[in-house]
Tab-separated table of C-alpha atoms in Angstrom:
chain	number	residue	atom	x	y	z
A	1	MET	CA	-51.377	-57.658	1.464
A	2	LEU	CA	-48.188	-57.579	-0.602
A	3	PRO	CA	-45.168	-55.896	0.989
A	4	SER	CA	-44.299	-52.438	-0.405
A	5	THR	CA	-41.550	-52.436	-3.040
A	6	LYS	CA	-40.848	-48.700	-2.622
A	7	LYS	CA	-37.284	-48.091	-1.522
A	8	SER	CA	-36.835	-45.872	1.455
A	9	SER	CA	-34.631	-42.798	0.998
A	10	PRO	CA	-31.171	-43.176	2.470
A	11	ARG	CA	-30.815	-41.374	5.750
A	12	LYS	CA	-28.848	-38.155	5.407
A	13	ARG	CA	-25.534	-38.435	7.196
A	14	ARG	CA	-25.304	-36.210	10.197
A	15	ARG	CA	-22.446	-33.772	10.039
A	16	THR	CA	-19.777	-34.126	12.659
A	17	GLN	CA	-19.155	-31.433	15.220
A	18	GLU	CA	-15.874	-30.615	13.484
A	19	GLU	CA	-17.667	-30.109	10.142
A	20	ARG	CA	-20.223	-27.793	11.733
A	21	ARG	CA	-17.451	-25.873	13.482
A	22	SER	CA	-15.534	-25.520	10.207
A	23	GLU	CA	-18.638	-24.273	8.362
A	24	THR	CA	-19.411	-21.658	11.012
A	25	SER	CA	-15.801	-20.532	11.110
A	26	GLY	CA	-15.726	-20.246	7.301
A	27	LYS	CA	-18.859	-18.101	7.266
A	28	LEU	CA	-17.383	-15.726	9.858
A	29	LEU	CA	-14.076	-15.427	7.992
A	30	LYS	CA	-15.802	-14.721	4.668
A	31	ALA	CA	-18.061	-12.125	6.270
A	32	THR	CA	-15.034	-10.465	7.859
A	33	VAL	CA	-13.201	-10.148	4.539
A	34	ASP	CA	-16.334	-8.854	2.782
A	35	LEU	CA	-16.964	-6.192	5.447
A	36	LEU	CA	-13.335	-5.037	5.487
A	37	LEU	CA	-13.507	-4.622	1.715
A	38	GLU	CA	-16.835	-2.779	1.840
A	39	ASN	CA	-16.331	-0.542	4.873
A	40	GLY	CA	-12.610	-0.485	5.643
A	41	TYR	CA	-11.024	-1.223	8.987
A	42	SER	CA	-12.182	1.999	10.656
A	43	ARG	CA	-15.858	0.956	10.250
A	44	PHE	CA	-15.447	-2.757	10.897
A	45	ARG	CA	-17.463	-4.135	13.826
A	46	ILE	CA	-17.280	-7.741	14.972
A	47	ALA	CA	-21.055	-7.775	15.609
A	48	ASP	CA	-21.628	-6.876	11.938
A	49	ALA	CA	-19.500	-9.857	10.867
A	50	ALA	CA	-21.559	-12.197	13.046
A	51	ALA	CA	-24.795	-10.775	11.635
A	52	ARG	CA	-23.557	-11.054	8.032
A	53	ALA	CA	-22.529	-14.680	8.636
A	54	LYS	CA	-25.894	-15.383	10.355
A	55	VAL	CA	-24.055	-16.637	13.411
A	56	SER	CA	-25.151	-15.827	16.948
A	57	ARG	CA	-22.893	-13.652	19.081
A	58	GLY	CA	-22.379	-16.674	21.311
A	59	GLY	CA	-21.297	-18.746	18.317
A	60	GLN	CA	-18.990	-15.955	17.172
A	61	THR	CA	-17.269	-15.597	20.559
A	62	HIS	CA	-16.889	-19.384	20.771
A	63	HIS	CA	-14.868	-19.391	17.529
A	64	PHE	CA	-13.183	-15.961	17.738
A	65	SER	CA	-13.375	-14.181	21.048
A	66	THR	CA	-11.763	-10.927	19.862
A	67	LYS	CA	-11.670	-8.756	16.750
A	68	LYS	CA	-7.908	-9.362	16.540
A	69	GLU	CA	-8.359	-13.159	16.405
A	70	LEU	CA	-11.083	-12.898	13.758
A	71	ILE	CA	-9.234	-10.538	11.426
A	72	GLU	CA	-5.912	-12.361	11.736
A	73	ALA	CA	-7.576	-15.708	11.021
A	74	ALA	CA	-9.326	-14.276	7.945
A	75	ILE	CA	-6.080	-12.899	6.509
A	76	GLU	CA	-4.116	-16.038	7.367
A	77	ARG	CA	-6.614	-18.240	5.501
A	78	LEU	CA	-6.348	-16.046	2.402
A	79	PHE	CA	-2.558	-16.236	2.495
A	80	GLU	CA	-2.579	-20.054	2.710
A	81	SER	CA	-4.051	-20.394	-0.766
A	82	GLU	CA	-1.737	-17.686	-2.122
A	83	VAL	CA	1.421	-19.584	-1.072
A	84	GLY	CA	0.285	-22.733	-2.863
A	85	GLN	CA	-0.602	-20.768	-6.012
A	86	ALA	CA	2.827	-19.090	-6.088
A	87	GLU	CA	4.650	-22.413	-5.835
A	88	PHE	CA	2.465	-23.919	-8.585
A	89	ASP	CA	2.812	-20.939	-10.953
A	90	ALA	CA	6.592	-20.685	-10.529
A	91	ALA	CA	7.233	-24.419	-10.999
A	92	LYS	CA	5.404	-24.634	-14.345
A	93	THR	CA	7.054	-21.520	-15.892
A	94	ALA	CA	9.610	-21.785	-18.712
A	95	ASP	CA	12.889	-19.839	-18.554
A	96	GLU	CA	11.990	-17.457	-21.372
A	97	ASP	CA	8.659	-16.546	-19.711
A	98	VAL	CA	9.794	-16.254	-16.105
A	99	ILE	CA	9.656	-12.422	-15.828
A	100	ASP	CA	6.327	-12.200	-17.631
A	101	GLN	CA	4.782	-14.972	-15.515
A	102	ALA	CA	6.137	-13.520	-12.252
A	103	ALA	CA	4.518	-10.218	-13.260
A	104	ARG	CA	1.210	-11.969	-13.995
A	105	HIS	CA	1.283	-13.716	-10.622
A	106	ALA	CA	1.979	-10.425	-8.848
A	107	GLN	CA	-0.817	-8.691	-10.752
A	108	ASP	CA	-3.305	-11.332	-9.617
A	109	PHE	CA	-2.132	-11.013	-6.022
A	110	LEU	CA	-2.014	-7.207	-5.934
A	111	THR	CA	-5.572	-6.942	-7.266
A	112	SER	CA	-6.908	-9.626	-4.898
A	113	LYS	CA	-9.094	-9.309	-1.814
A	114	LEU	CA	-6.128	-10.452	0.275
A	115	TYR	CA	-3.875	-7.566	-0.745
A	116	THR	CA	-6.610	-4.945	-0.408
A	117	VAL	CA	-7.561	-6.114	3.083
A	118	SER	CA	-4.007	-6.615	4.387
A	119	LEU	CA	-2.833	-3.205	3.095
A	120	ASN	CA	-5.869	-1.574	4.686
A	121	MET	CA	-4.972	-3.207	7.999
A	122	LEU	CA	-1.261	-2.306	7.867
A	123	VAL	CA	-2.030	1.339	7.103
A	124	SER	CA	-5.178	1.953	9.135
A	125	ALA	CA	-4.864	-0.128	12.319
A	126	GLY	CA	-2.625	2.318	14.166
A	127	GLU	CA	-5.169	2.612	16.976
A	128	GLU	CA	-4.639	-1.084	17.701
A	129	GLU	CA	-0.930	-1.557	17.015
A	130	HIS	CA	-1.020	-5.126	18.350
A	131	LEU	CA	-3.470	-5.964	15.565
A	132	ALA	CA	-1.285	-4.312	12.913
A	133	ASP	CA	1.692	-6.237	14.326
A	134	GLY	CA	-0.229	-9.513	13.980
A	135	VAL	CA	-1.137	-8.788	10.350
A	136	ARG	CA	2.464	-7.688	9.702
A	137	GLU	CA	3.795	-10.980	11.079
A	138	ILE	CA	1.352	-13.076	9.031
A	139	SER	CA	2.225	-11.102	5.889
A	140	ALA	CA	5.990	-11.371	6.476
A	141	ASN	CA	5.851	-15.108	7.205
A	142	SER	CA	3.723	-15.737	4.111
A	143	ARG	CA	5.831	-13.512	1.874
A	144	VAL	CA	8.918	-15.684	2.440
A	145	PRO	CA	7.637	-18.847	0.656
A	146	ILE	CA	5.877	-16.797	-2.044
A	147	GLU	CA	9.024	-14.865	-2.951
A	148	GLU	CA	11.227	-17.923	-2.459
A	149	ALA	CA	9.256	-19.846	-5.092
A	150	TRP	CA	9.882	-17.155	-7.713
A	151	VAL	CA	13.464	-16.326	-6.664
A	152	HIS	CA	14.323	-20.017	-6.971
A	153	ARG	CA	12.731	-20.183	-10.420
A	154	ILE	CA	14.489	-17.037	-11.694
A	155	ALA	CA	17.832	-18.270	-10.315
A	156	GLN	CA	17.343	-21.563	-12.166
A	157	SER	CA	17.573	-19.624	-15.426
A	158	GLY	CA	21.287	-19.115	-14.782
A	159	ILE	CA	21.919	-16.271	-12.312
A	160	SER	CA	22.752	-15.974	-8.610
A	161	ARG	CA	20.058	-15.948	-5.937
A	162	GLN	CA	21.094	-12.415	-4.938
A	163	GLU	CA	20.527	-11.187	-8.490
A	164	ALA	CA	17.261	-13.143	-8.752
A	165	ALA	CA	15.978	-11.588	-5.517
A	166	ALA	CA	16.823	-8.059	-6.724
A	167	ILE	CA	15.050	-8.670	-10.052
A	168	LEU	CA	11.923	-10.052	-8.371
A	169	VAL	CA	11.663	-7.336	-5.714
A	170	LEU	CA	12.223	-4.625	-8.350
A	171	LEU	CA	9.493	-6.053	-10.593
A	172	TRP	CA	6.993	-6.524	-7.787
A	173	SER	CA	7.783	-3.139	-6.203
A	174	ILE	CA	7.051	-1.373	-9.490
A	175	GLN	CA	3.788	-3.294	-9.827
A	176	ARG	CA	2.895	-2.561	-6.211
A	177	GLY	CA	3.484	1.137	-6.828
A	178	TYR	CA	1.252	1.076	-9.925
A	179	VAL	CA	-1.566	-0.730	-8.112
A	180	VAL	CA	-1.484	1.553	-5.065
A	181	GLY	CA	-1.474	4.539	-7.404
A	182	ARG	CA	-4.536	3.366	-9.306
A	183	LYS	CA	-6.570	1.736	-6.531
A	184	ILE	CA	-5.862	4.120	-3.645
A	185	GLU	CA	-4.388	7.353	-4.976
A	186	GLY	CA	-6.793	7.449	-7.921
A	187	GLY	CA	-4.135	7.445	-10.649
A	188	ARG	CA	-4.010	11.254	-10.758
A	189	GLY	CA	-1.370	12.701	-13.068
A	190	LYS	CA	-0.119	9.349	-14.356
A	191	LYS	CA	0.377	7.959	-17.855
A	192	ASN	CA	-0.658	4.315	-17.443
A	193	ALA	CA	-0.349	2.928	-20.983
A	194	GLY	CA	2.411	0.392	-21.368
A	195	GLU	CA	3.974	0.916	-17.925
A	196	LEU	CA	4.041	-2.745	-16.931
A	197	GLU	CA	5.138	-3.866	-20.399
A	198	PHE	CA	8.017	-1.365	-20.213
A	199	ALA	CA	9.193	-2.751	-16.846
A	200	VAL	CA	8.840	-6.376	-17.951
A	201	GLY	CA	10.766	-5.598	-21.138
A	202	LEU	CA	13.653	-3.968	-19.262
A	203	LEU	CA	13.940	-6.824	-16.764
A	204	THR	CA	13.607	-9.543	-19.411
A	205	GLY	CA	16.439	-7.933	-21.366
A	206	TYR	CA	18.535	-7.602	-18.214
A	207	LEU	CA	18.012	-11.272	-17.315
A	208	LYS	CA	19.074	-12.353	-20.811
A	209	SER	CA	22.229	-10.236	-20.537
A	210	LYS	CA	23.044	-11.809	-17.149
A	211	ARG	CA	22.852	-15.272	-18.698
A	212	LEU	CA	25.470	-14.132	-21.192
A	213	GLY	CA	27.774	-13.148	-18.329
A	214	SER	CA	27.501	-9.358	-17.987
A	215	PRO	CA	28.821	-7.592	-14.841
A	216	ALA	CA	27.331	-8.231	-11.398
A	217	LEU	CA	24.738	-6.056	-9.696
A	218	PRO	CA	25.603	-2.347	-9.538
A	219	SER	CA	26.831	-1.025	-6.220
A	220	SER	CA	24.215	0.538	-3.961
A	221	PRO	CA	23.841	4.315	-4.224
A	222	PRO	CA	23.909	6.365	-1.018
A	223	SER	CA	20.462	6.786	0.497
A	224	PRO	CA	19.316	10.417	0.463
A	225	PRO	CA	18.335	11.848	3.824
A	226	GLY	CA	14.731	12.485	2.784
A	227	SER	CA	12.541	15.114	4.376
A	228	LYS	CA	11.532	14.642	7.971
A	229	LEU	CA	8.316	15.831	9.480
A	230	GLY	CA	9.406	15.254	13.063
A	231	ASN	CA	6.499	15.799	15.429
A	232	GLY	CA	4.479	17.916	13.030
A	233	ILE	CA	4.226	19.296	9.512
A	234	PRO	CA	6.499	22.292	8.818
A	235	VAL	CA	4.658	25.445	7.886
A	236	GLU	CA	5.863	27.111	4.696
A	237	GLY	CA	7.103	30.611	5.443
A	238	ALA	CA	7.000	32.586	8.648
A	239	VAL	CA	3.644	33.489	10.141
A	240	ASP	CA	3.132	36.796	11.876
A	241	HIS	CA	1.231	35.807	14.989
A	242	LYS	CA	0.405	39.404	15.941
A	243	GLY	CA	-3.176	40.487	15.460
A	244	GLN	CA	-6.363	38.491	14.925
A	245	GLN	CA	-5.316	37.035	11.562
A	246	GLY	CA	-1.989	35.859	12.940
A	247	ARG	CA	-3.597	34.309	16.016
A	248	SER	CA	-6.110	32.505	13.811
A	249	ALA	CA	-3.307	31.092	11.637
A	250	SER	CA	-1.416	30.026	14.750
A	251	THR	CA	-4.483	28.178	16.070
A	252	ARG	CA	-4.947	26.382	12.745
A	253	ASP	CA	-1.284	25.346	12.766
A	254	GLN	CA	-1.662	24.022	16.301
A	255	ILE	CA	-4.774	22.031	15.378
A	256	LEU	CA	-3.263	20.567	12.197
A	257	ASP	CA	0.062	19.662	13.849
A	258	THR	CA	-1.796	17.838	16.606
A	259	THR	CA	-4.163	16.083	14.195
A	260	TYR	CA	-1.239	14.907	12.074
A	261	GLN	CA	0.542	13.462	15.141
A	262	ILE	CA	-2.609	11.601	16.237
A	263	MET	CA	-3.148	10.158	12.761
A	264	ARG	CA	0.507	9.183	12.470
A	265	ASP	CA	0.345	7.292	15.763
A	266	LEU	CA	-3.248	6.014	15.839
A	267	GLY	CA	-4.475	6.179	12.262
A	268	HIS	CA	-7.674	7.697	10.886
A	269	ALA	CA	-9.670	5.175	12.921
A	270	GLY	CA	-8.161	6.547	16.141
A	271	LEU	CA	-8.797	10.237	15.425
A	272	ARG	CA	-11.256	11.800	17.852
A	273	SER	CA	-12.135	15.469	18.336
A	274	ALA	CA	-11.642	15.061	22.090
A	275	LYS	CA	-8.026	13.931	21.510
A	276	VAL	CA	-7.322	16.932	19.276
A	277	ILE	CA	-8.795	19.331	21.862
A	278	ASP	CA	-6.905	17.721	24.748
A	279	GLN	CA	-3.508	17.539	23.024
A	280	SER	CA	-3.618	20.876	21.170
A	281	GLY	CA	-4.946	22.967	24.052
A	282	VAL	CA	-7.522	24.530	21.709
A	283	SER	CA	-11.089	24.828	22.972
A	284	ARG	CA	-13.907	22.846	21.404
A	285	GLY	CA	-15.359	26.101	20.104
A	286	GLY	CA	-12.012	27.018	18.578
A	287	LEU	CA	-11.732	23.638	16.840
A	288	LEU	CA	-15.272	23.828	15.437
A	289	HIS	CA	-14.744	27.430	14.323
A	290	HIS	CA	-11.849	26.407	12.052
A	291	TYR	CA	-12.946	22.855	11.174
A	292	PRO	CA	-16.680	22.242	11.748
A	293	THR	CA	-16.454	18.548	10.769
A	294	LYS	CA	-13.907	15.754	11.067
A	295	ASP	CA	-13.888	15.396	7.275
A	296	LEU	CA	-12.800	19.013	6.798
A	297	LEU	CA	-10.106	18.611	9.452
A	298	VAL	CA	-8.709	15.446	7.845
A	299	ALA	CA	-8.843	17.026	4.386
A	300	ALA	CA	-6.888	20.044	5.683
A	301	VAL	CA	-4.163	17.739	7.006
A	302	TYR	CA	-4.063	15.961	3.645
A	303	GLU	CA	-3.838	19.253	1.739
A	304	ARG	CA	-1.053	20.496	3.992
A	305	ILE	CA	1.036	17.342	3.521
A	306	VAL	CA	0.554	17.337	-0.258
A	307	ASP	CA	1.351	21.061	-0.578
A	308	ARG	CA	4.570	20.678	1.416
A	309	ILE	CA	5.664	17.615	-0.585
A	310	GLU	CA	4.908	19.251	-3.945
A	311	GLN	CA	6.801	22.422	-2.984
A	312	ASP	CA	9.822	20.323	-1.963
A	313	SER	CA	9.647	18.508	-5.309
A	314	LEU	CA	9.486	21.764	-7.266
A	315	ARG	CA	12.644	22.981	-5.521
A	316	ARG	CA	14.469	19.743	-6.415
A	317	ILE	CA	13.266	19.857	-10.012
A	318	GLY	CA	14.489	23.425	-10.431
A	319	ALA	CA	17.891	22.739	-8.854
A	320	THR	CA	18.713	19.491	-10.693
A	321	LYS	CA	21.223	19.351	-13.546
A	322	ASP	CA	20.471	17.265	-16.636
A	323	ALA	CA	23.169	14.693	-15.807
A	324	ASP	CA	21.630	14.020	-12.375
A	325	ILE	CA	17.928	13.765	-13.299
A	326	LEU	CA	17.472	9.997	-12.780
A	327	SER	CA	19.135	10.014	-9.353
A	328	ALA	CA	17.175	13.137	-8.422
A	329	ILE	CA	13.870	11.445	-9.346
A	330	VAL	CA	14.726	8.584	-6.985
A	331	GLU	CA	15.806	10.972	-4.203
A	332	ASP	CA	12.596	12.964	-4.554
A	333	ALA	CA	10.498	9.783	-4.477
A	334	GLN	CA	12.372	8.539	-1.394
A	335	ALA	CA	11.809	11.837	0.415
A	336	ARG	CA	8.116	11.547	-0.403
A	337	PHE	CA	7.327	7.869	0.101
A	338	PHE	CA	9.801	6.870	2.839
A	339	ASP	CA	8.474	9.587	5.147
A	340	ASP	CA	5.860	8.945	7.854
A	341	SER	CA	3.554	11.409	6.124
A	342	TYR	CA	3.050	8.999	3.197
A	343	LYS	CA	1.443	6.432	5.486
A	344	VAL	CA	-0.844	9.178	6.817
A	345	THR	CA	-1.899	10.185	3.291
A	346	LEU	CA	-2.508	6.525	2.383
A	347	ASP	CA	-4.703	6.172	5.460
A	348	ILE	CA	-6.689	9.273	4.475
A	349	LEU	CA	-7.077	8.068	0.893
A	350	ILE	CA	-8.262	4.626	2.028
A	351	ALA	CA	-10.766	6.287	4.381
A	352	SER	CA	-12.008	8.599	1.615
A	353	GLY	CA	-12.831	5.537	-0.490
A	354	LYS	CA	-15.416	4.565	2.150
A	355	ASP	CA	-16.468	8.060	3.302
A	356	GLU	CA	-18.480	10.067	0.758
A	357	ALA	CA	-18.146	13.398	2.558
A	358	LEU	CA	-14.350	13.079	2.877
A	359	ALA	CA	-14.097	11.936	-0.753
A	360	LYS	CA	-15.919	15.075	-1.958
A	361	VAL	CA	-13.548	17.373	-0.066
A	362	ARG	CA	-10.490	15.464	-1.285
A	363	ASN	CA	-11.682	15.548	-4.914
A	364	ALA	CA	-12.303	19.301	-4.699
A	365	LEU	CA	-8.736	19.805	-3.445
A	366	GLU	CA	-7.258	17.721	-6.256
A	367	GLU	CA	-9.248	19.476	-8.992
A	368	ARG	CA	-7.516	22.783	-8.235
A	369	SER	CA	-4.054	21.241	-7.885
A	370	SER	CA	-1.297	21.701	-10.464
A	371	PRO	CA	0.223	18.738	-12.379
A	372	GLY	CA	2.083	16.415	-10.018
A	373	ALA	CA	5.828	16.149	-9.545
A	374	GLN	CA	5.998	12.857	-11.457
A	375	ASN	CA	4.843	14.569	-14.660
A	376	GLN	CA	7.186	17.491	-14.100
A	377	TRP	CA	10.151	15.129	-13.703
A	378	ALA	CA	9.155	13.548	-17.006
A	379	SER	CA	9.204	17.025	-18.565
A	380	ARG	CA	12.731	17.564	-17.228
A	381	LEU	CA	13.805	14.305	-18.877
A	382	MET	CA	12.306	15.485	-22.179
A	383	GLU	CA	14.213	18.759	-21.884
A	384	SER	CA	17.410	16.706	-21.533
A	385	GLY	CA	16.720	14.976	-24.849
A	386	VAL	CA	14.685	11.884	-23.940
A	387	GLU	CA	11.703	11.171	-26.204
A	388	ALA	CA	8.357	12.075	-24.604
A	389	GLY	CA	6.794	8.611	-24.335
A	390	LYS	CA	9.973	7.092	-22.973
A	391	ALA	CA	10.445	9.964	-20.506
A	392	TYR	CA	7.048	9.240	-18.937
A	393	GLN	CA	7.764	5.493	-18.819
A	394	ILE	CA	11.192	5.947	-17.186
A	395	THR	CA	9.849	8.406	-14.623
A	396	SER	CA	6.933	6.112	-13.802
A	397	PHE	CA	9.318	3.124	-13.569
A	398	LEU	CA	11.539	4.858	-10.963
A	399	TRP	CA	8.683	6.591	-9.114
A	400	ASN	CA	6.665	3.428	-8.648
A	401	MET	CA	9.761	1.389	-7.770
A	402	VAL	CA	10.374	3.639	-4.749
A	403	LYS	CA	6.690	3.803	-3.837
A	404	GLY	CA	6.409	0.011	-4.027
A	405	ILE	CA	9.460	-0.448	-1.782
A	406	ALA	CA	7.927	1.987	0.723
A	407	VAL	CA	4.678	-0.017	0.828
A	408	ARG	CA	6.677	-3.270	1.069
A	409	ASN	CA	8.495	-1.767	4.078
A	410	LEU	CA	5.166	-1.537	5.927
A	411	VAL	CA	5.525	-5.298	6.391
A	412	GLN	CA	9.267	-5.653	6.857
A	413	LYS	CA	12.233	-3.405	6.090
A	414	GLN	CA	15.210	-4.960	4.299
A	415	GLY	CA	17.645	-2.070	3.862
A	416	ASP	CA	20.436	-3.828	1.961
A	417	LEU	CA	18.060	-5.494	-0.478
A	418	SER	CA	16.174	-2.226	-1.027
A	419	GLU	CA	19.416	-0.435	-1.877
A	420	GLN	CA	20.366	-3.170	-4.365
A	421	VAL	CA	16.934	-2.923	-5.970
A	422	ILE	CA	17.178	0.874	-6.315
A	423	ALA	CA	20.674	0.573	-7.798
A	424	LEU	CA	19.409	-1.958	-10.349
A	425	GLY	CA	16.410	0.229	-11.185
A	426	LEU	CA	18.664	3.251	-11.786
A	427	GLU	CA	20.968	1.164	-14.012
A	428	LEU	CA	18.060	-0.060	-16.166
A	429	ALA	CA	16.490	3.422	-16.351
A	430	GLY	CA	19.825	4.855	-17.466
A	431	GLN	CA	20.132	2.241	-20.208
A	432	ALA	CA	16.590	3.034	-21.380
A	433	ALA	CA	17.258	6.790	-21.420
A	434	ARG	CA	20.420	6.331	-23.519
A	435	SER	CA	18.909	3.856	-26.007
């Protein structure tokens, strides 16, 4: 019998333990990111991540024993690739395209899974502050090399590093404000056409003028005091607490003040009816009488914050002289976005994106609302002689600059740099208004 000439199949190489560990870890990290995107932090459960990854609970605890470890590892892995991309994009960019390319890089980042997940964590993880601190540290440490790559590239075009940093942070703050407005706030009351092109055009022109040796950065304007909520949300007007109607209003105020404080400290994820009852002193029956569901309670807090902010804006708009409009827009935006209440509204808006019942209540509130302050500031600019399209662009430029700085401050506050950025933004807006 002749020997067989059929070749045997090569034996498949067995994977090493390290390769199997890496694969399992990768599955868990991907599942974690996917679930945070789909459900938000408040509904994230570590058991769901293990099930999505098709990993046993024992395998999950072997790799990541706590929710904090799992989420931090997922965000850290996403940031690793982002740092390398920033360095690559900045290095290959020509001088004449540096502002445009920095804007493109930021747009990719701000619309990525990484940004959506990390912002969700920074805003919503108040109940587990140690987890928010971990995400904040990862974000801050990763932001340094990302920004450094672009600051270095902008400075190479012939300006100081201080000026390059102000230009970059201004550009990215404006873009951050736009993205948060569209993705989280729903873009209500905004004119979106040409906003980014307007900002890129102003900064490209400014960079060219700096190369020709124009004056240094403008001095920092004084920071306005902003409105403070303290331990609760001020109630507009005096309430007569005599009689049944007055007592009912007083109880609602008590409930809403307490709910706001809990959400400020613990986030939407940490809000529980039992906490509201315990801290407000209102009975369970009293709470359910005024707010039968958590969604209605949260929506009432949201409405109260927005009403107070809009009323403050209307007072500023009415009291501002034409010569002071640009500074007043910035002061109004700072009072709105630098206040603790803005983080609370962001948390509510993020939650409403995952909660259908809360979203319906929020949408009903917004449908009956008047045009927002941003549009009314644009109208004031038009009354002062600025062309309509440009008035909306300038207002949006300043409004989103301040909003973007406020969101940036969730990771790390840099007061001096923020003041330089605001001063530069006001200078460029003034030039645009006069041109």
